[in-house]
PDB file of C-alpha atoms and ligand atoms in Angstrom:
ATOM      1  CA  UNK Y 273       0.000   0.000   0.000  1.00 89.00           C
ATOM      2  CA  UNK Y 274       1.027   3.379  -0.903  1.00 92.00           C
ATOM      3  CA  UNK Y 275      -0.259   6.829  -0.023  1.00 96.00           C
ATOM      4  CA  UNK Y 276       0.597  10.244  -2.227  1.00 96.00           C
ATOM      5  CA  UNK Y 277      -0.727  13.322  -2.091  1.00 97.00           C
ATOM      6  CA  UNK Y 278      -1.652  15.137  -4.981  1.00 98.00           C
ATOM      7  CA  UNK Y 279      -1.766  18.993  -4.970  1.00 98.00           C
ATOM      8  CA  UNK Y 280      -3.141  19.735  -8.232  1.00 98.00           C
ATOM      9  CA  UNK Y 281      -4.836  18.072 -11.199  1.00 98.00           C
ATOM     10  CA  UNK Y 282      -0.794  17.842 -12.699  1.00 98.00           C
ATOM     11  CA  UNK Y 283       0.530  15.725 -10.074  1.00 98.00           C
ATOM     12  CA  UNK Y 284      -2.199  13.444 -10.769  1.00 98.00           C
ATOM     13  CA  UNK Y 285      -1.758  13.308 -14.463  1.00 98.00           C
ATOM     14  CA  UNK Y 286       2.308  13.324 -13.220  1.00 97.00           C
ATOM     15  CA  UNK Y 287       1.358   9.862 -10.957  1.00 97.00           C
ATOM     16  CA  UNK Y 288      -0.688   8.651 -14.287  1.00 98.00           C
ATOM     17  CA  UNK Y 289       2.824   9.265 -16.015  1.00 96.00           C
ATOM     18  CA  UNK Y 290       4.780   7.709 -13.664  1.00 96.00           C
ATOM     19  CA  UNK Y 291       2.531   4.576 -13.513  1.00 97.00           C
ATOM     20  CA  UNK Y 292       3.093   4.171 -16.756  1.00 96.00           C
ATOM     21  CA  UNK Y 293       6.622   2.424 -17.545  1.00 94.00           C
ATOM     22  CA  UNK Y 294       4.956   0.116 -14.606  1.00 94.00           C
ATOM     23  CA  UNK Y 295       2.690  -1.181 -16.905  1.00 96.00           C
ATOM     24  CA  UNK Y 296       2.490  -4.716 -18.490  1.00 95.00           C
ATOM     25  CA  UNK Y 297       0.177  -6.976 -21.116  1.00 96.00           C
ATOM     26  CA  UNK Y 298      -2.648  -8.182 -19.170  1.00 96.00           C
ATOM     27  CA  UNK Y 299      -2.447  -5.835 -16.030  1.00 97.00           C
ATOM     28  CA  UNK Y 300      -5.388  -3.932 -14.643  1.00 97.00           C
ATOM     29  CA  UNK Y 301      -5.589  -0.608 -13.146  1.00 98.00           C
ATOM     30  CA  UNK Y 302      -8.849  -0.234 -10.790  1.00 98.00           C
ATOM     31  CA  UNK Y 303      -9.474   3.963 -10.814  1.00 98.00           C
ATOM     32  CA  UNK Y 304     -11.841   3.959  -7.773  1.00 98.00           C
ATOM     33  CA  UNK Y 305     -13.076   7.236  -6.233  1.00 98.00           C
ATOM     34  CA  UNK Y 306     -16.483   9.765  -6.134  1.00 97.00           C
ATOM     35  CA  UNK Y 307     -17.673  11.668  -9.480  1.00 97.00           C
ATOM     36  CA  UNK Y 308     -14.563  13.962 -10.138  1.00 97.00           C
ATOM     37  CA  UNK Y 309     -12.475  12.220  -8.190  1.00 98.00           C
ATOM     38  CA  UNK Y 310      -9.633  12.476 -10.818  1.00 98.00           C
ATOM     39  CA  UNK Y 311      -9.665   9.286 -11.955  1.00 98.00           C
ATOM     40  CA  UNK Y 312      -9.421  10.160 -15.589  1.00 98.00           C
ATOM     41  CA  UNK Y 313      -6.974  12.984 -15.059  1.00 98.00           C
ATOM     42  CA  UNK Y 314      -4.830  10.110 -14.110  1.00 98.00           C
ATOM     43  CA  UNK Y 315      -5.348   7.748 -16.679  1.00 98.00           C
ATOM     44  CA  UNK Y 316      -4.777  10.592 -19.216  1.00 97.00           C
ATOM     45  CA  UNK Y 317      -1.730  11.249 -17.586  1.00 98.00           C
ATOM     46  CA  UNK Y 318      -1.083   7.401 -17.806  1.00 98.00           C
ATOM     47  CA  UNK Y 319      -1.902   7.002 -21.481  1.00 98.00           C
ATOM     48  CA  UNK Y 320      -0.116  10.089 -22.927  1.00 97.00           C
ATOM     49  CA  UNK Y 321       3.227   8.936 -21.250  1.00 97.00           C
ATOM     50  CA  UNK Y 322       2.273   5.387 -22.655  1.00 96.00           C
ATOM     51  CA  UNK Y 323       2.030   6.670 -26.192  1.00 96.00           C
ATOM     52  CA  UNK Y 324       4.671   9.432 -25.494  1.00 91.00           C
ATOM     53  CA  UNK Y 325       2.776  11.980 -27.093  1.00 84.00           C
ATOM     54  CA  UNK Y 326      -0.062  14.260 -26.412  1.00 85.00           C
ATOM     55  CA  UNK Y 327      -3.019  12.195 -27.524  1.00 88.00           C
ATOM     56  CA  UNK Y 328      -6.210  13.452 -26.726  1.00 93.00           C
ATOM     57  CA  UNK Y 329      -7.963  11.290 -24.519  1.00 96.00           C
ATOM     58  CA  UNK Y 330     -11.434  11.996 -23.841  1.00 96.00           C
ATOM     59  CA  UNK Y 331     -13.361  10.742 -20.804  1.00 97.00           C
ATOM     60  CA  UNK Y 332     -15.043   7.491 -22.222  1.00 97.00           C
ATOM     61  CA  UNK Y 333     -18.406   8.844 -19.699  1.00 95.00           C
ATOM     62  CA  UNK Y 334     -20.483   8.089 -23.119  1.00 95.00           C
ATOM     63  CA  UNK Y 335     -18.704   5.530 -24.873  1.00 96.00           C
ATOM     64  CA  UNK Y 336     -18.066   3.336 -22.269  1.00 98.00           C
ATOM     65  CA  UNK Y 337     -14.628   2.310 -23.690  1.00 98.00           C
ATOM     66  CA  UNK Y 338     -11.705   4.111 -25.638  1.00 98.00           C
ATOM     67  CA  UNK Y 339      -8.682   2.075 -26.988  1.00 97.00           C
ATOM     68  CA  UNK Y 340      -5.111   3.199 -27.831  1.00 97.00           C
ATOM     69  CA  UNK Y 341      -2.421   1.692 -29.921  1.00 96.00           C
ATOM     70  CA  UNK Y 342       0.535   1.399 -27.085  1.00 95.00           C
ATOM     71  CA  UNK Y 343       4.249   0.925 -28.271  1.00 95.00           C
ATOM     72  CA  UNK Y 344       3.767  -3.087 -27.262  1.00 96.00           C
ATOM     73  CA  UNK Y 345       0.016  -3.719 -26.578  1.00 97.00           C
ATOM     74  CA  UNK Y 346      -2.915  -2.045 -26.788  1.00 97.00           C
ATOM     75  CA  UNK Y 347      -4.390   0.181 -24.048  1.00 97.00           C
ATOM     76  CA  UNK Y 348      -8.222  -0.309 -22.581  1.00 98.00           C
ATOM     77  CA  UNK Y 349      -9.438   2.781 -21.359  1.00 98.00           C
ATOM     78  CA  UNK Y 350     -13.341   2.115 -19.565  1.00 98.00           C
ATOM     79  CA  UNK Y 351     -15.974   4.602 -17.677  1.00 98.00           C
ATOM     80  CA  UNK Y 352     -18.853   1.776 -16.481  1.00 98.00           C
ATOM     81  CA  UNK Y 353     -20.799   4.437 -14.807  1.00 98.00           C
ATOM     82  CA  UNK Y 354     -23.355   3.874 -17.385  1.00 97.00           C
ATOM     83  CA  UNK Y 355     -22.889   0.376 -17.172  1.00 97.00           C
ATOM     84  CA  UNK Y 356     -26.398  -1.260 -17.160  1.00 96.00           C
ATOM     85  CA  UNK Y 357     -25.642  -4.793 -15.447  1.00 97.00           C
ATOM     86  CA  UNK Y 358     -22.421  -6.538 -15.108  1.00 98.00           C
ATOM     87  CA  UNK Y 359     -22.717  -8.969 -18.099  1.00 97.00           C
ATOM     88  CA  UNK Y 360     -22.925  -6.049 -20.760  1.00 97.00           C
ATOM     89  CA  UNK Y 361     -18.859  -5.922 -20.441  1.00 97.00           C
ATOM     90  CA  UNK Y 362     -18.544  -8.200 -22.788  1.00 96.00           C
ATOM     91  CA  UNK Y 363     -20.223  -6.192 -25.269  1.00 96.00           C
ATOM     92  CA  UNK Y 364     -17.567  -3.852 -24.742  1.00 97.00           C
ATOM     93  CA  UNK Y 365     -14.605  -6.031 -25.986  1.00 93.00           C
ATOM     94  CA  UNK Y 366     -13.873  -6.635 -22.008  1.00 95.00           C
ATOM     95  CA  UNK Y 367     -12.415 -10.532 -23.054  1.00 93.00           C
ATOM     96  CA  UNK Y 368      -9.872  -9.152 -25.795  1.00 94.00           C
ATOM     97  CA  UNK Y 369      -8.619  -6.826 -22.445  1.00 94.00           C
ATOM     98  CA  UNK Y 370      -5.947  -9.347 -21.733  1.00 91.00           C
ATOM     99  CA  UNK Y 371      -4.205  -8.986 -24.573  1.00 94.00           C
ATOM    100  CA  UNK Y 372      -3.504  -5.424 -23.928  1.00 97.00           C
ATOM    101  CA  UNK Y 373      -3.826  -3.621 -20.460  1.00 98.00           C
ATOM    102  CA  UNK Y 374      -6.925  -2.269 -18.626  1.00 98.00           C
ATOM    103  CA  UNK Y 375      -7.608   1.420 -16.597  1.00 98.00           C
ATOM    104  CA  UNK Y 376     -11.154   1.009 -15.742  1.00 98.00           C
ATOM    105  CA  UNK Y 377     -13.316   3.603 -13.866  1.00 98.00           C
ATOM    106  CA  UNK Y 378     -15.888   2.461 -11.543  1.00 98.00           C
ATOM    107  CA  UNK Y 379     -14.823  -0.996 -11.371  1.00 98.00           C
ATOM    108  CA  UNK Y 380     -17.193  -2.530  -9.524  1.00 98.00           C
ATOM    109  CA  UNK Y 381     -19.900  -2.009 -12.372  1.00 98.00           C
ATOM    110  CA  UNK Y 382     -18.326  -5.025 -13.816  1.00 98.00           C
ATOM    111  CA  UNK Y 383     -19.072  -7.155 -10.907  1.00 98.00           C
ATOM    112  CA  UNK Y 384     -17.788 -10.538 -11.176  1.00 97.00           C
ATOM    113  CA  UNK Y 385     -16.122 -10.098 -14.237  1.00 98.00           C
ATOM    114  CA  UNK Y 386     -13.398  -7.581 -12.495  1.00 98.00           C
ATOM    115  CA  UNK Y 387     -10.007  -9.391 -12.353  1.00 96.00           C
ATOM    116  CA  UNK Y 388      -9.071 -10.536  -8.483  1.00 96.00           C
ATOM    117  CA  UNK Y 389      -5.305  -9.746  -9.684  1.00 96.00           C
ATOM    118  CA  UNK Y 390      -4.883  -5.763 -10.106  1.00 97.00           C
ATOM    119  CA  UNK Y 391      -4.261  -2.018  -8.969  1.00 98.00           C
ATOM    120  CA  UNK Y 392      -6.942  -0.230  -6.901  1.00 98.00           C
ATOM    121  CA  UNK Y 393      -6.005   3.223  -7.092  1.00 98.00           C
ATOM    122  CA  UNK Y 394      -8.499   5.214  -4.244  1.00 98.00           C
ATOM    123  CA  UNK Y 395      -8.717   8.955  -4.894  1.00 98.00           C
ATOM    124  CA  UNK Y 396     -10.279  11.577  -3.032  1.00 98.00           C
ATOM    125  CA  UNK Y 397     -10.359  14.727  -1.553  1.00 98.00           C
ATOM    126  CA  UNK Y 398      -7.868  16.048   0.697  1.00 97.00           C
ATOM    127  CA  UNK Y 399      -7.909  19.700   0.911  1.00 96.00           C
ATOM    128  CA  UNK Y 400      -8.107  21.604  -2.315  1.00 97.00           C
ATOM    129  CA  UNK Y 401      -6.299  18.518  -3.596  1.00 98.00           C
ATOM    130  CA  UNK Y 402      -6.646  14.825  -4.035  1.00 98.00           C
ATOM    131  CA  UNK Y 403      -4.721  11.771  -1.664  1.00 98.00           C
ATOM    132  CA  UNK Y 404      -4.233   8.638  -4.009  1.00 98.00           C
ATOM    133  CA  UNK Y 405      -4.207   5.162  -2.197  1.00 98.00           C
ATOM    134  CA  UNK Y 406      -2.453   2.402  -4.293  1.00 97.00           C
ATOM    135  CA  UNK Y 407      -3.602  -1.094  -3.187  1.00 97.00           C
ATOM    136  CA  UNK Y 408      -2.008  -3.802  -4.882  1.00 97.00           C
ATOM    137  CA  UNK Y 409      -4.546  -7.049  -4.851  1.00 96.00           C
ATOM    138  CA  UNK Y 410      -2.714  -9.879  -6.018  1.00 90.00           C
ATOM    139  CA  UNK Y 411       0.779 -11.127  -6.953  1.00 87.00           C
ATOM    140  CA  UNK Y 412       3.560  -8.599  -7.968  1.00 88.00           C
ATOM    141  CA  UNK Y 413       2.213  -5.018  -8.330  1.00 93.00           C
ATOM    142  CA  UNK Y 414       3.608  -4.464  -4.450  1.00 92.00           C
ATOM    143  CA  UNK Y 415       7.521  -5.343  -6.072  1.00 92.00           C
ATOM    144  CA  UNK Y 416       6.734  -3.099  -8.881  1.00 91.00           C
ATOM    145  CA  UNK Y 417       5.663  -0.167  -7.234  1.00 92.00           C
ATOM    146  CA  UNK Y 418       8.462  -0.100  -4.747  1.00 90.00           C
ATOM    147  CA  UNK Y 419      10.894  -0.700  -7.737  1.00 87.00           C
ATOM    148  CA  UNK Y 420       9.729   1.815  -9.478  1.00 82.00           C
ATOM    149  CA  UNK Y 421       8.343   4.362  -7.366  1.00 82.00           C
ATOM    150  CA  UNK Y 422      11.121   4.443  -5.041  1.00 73.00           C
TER     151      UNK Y 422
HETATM  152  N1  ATP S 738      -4.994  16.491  -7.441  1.00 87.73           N
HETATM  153  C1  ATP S 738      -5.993  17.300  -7.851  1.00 87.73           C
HETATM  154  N2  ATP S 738      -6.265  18.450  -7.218  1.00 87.73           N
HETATM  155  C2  ATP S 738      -7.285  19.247  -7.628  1.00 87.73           C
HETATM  156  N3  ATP S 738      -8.087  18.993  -8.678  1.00 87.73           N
HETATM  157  C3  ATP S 738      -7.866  17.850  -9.359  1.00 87.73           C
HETATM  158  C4  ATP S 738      -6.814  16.955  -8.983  1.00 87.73           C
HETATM  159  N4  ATP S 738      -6.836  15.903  -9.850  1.00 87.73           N
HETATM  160  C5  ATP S 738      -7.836  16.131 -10.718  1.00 87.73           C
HETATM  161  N5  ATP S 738      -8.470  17.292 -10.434  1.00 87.73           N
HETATM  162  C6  ATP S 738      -9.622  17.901 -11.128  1.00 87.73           C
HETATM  163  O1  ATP S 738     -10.804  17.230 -10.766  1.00 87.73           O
HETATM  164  C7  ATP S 738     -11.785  17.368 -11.799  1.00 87.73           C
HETATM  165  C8  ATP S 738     -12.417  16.045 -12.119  1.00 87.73           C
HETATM  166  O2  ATP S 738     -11.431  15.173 -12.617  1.00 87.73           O
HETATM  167  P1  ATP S 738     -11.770  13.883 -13.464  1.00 87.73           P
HETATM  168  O3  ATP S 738     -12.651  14.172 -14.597  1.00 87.73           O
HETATM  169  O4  ATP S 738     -10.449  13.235 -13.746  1.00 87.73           O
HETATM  170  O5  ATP S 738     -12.605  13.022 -12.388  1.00 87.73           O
HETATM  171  P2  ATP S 738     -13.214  11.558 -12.539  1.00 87.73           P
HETATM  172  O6  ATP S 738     -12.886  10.840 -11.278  1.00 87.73           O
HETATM  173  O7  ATP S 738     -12.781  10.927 -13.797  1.00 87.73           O
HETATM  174  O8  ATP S 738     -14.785  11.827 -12.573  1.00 87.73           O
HETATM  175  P3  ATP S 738     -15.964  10.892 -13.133  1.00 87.73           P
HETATM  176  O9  ATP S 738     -16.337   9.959 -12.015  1.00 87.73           O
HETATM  177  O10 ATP S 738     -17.064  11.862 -13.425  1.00 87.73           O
HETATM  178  O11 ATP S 738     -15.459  10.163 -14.332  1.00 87.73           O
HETATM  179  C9  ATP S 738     -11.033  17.970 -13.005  1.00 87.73           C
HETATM  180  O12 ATP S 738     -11.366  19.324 -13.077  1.00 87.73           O
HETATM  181  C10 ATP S 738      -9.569  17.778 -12.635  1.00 87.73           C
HETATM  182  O13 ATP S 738      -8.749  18.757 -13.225  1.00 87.73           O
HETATM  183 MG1   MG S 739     -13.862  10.099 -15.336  1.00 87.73          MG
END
């Protein structure tokens, strides 16, 4: 577990960024948090570094899903807010997600269909900023983290 605070809507995009080079095929990334939390500052953070450019990435509140050509896999980008019931994931290409990696926003939309191995990333209000909470559930993420993070 890991707690940062974040003063401004750059260091979240900065923690999205430094995330990034963390990132593997098949890994998820669990954005949890209230409505403007932050959690897609940070994932746009996450995916521009990914891409190293400065791709606009819009919140995917409407489409659900938004996916990105990464340098070695492809990137999953999901909003389930509007998620009707659990099952309708799979409408959204959610089983081609493992070929690639996953930042999903309200996670628990998906129900059972959420991977047990993954990143919860808490965010929410502390001050006139944010406090992130990285929990790593599963295998490995805890190594990579403190590897990486420092
Ligand atoms: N650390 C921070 N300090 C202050 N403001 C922030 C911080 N991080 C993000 N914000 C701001 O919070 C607002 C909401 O951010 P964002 O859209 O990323 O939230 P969200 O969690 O994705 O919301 P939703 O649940 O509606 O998808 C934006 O204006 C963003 O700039
Ligand atoms: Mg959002």
């Amino acid at each position: 577990m890991r707690i940062l605070e974040l003063a401004s809507d750059l260091d979240t995009r900065a923690l999205g960024a430094r995330l990034a080079p963390l990132l593997r095929r098949g890994d998820v990334i669990a954005l949890r948090g209230d409505l403007g939390a932050g959690k897609t500052t940070l994932a746009r953070g996450l995916i521009q570094a990914l891409l190293g450019r400065d791709e606009e990435v819009p919140s995917p509140t409407y489409t659900l899903v938004q996916v990105y050509e990464g340098p070695s896999f492809p990137l999953w980008h999901f909003d389930l807010y509007r998620l009707e019931e659990a099952n309708d994931v799979h409408e959204l290409g959610w089983d081609e997600t493992q070929d690639g990696a996953a930042l999903i926003e309200w996670p628990d939309r998906a129900g059972r269909h959420l991977p047990a191995h993954r990143l919860d990333v808490f965010l929410e209000n502390s001050g006139e900023g944010r406090r992130a909470r990285l929990e790593p559930q599963g295998e490995g993420w805890q190594e990579r983290l403190d590897e990486r993070l420092g």
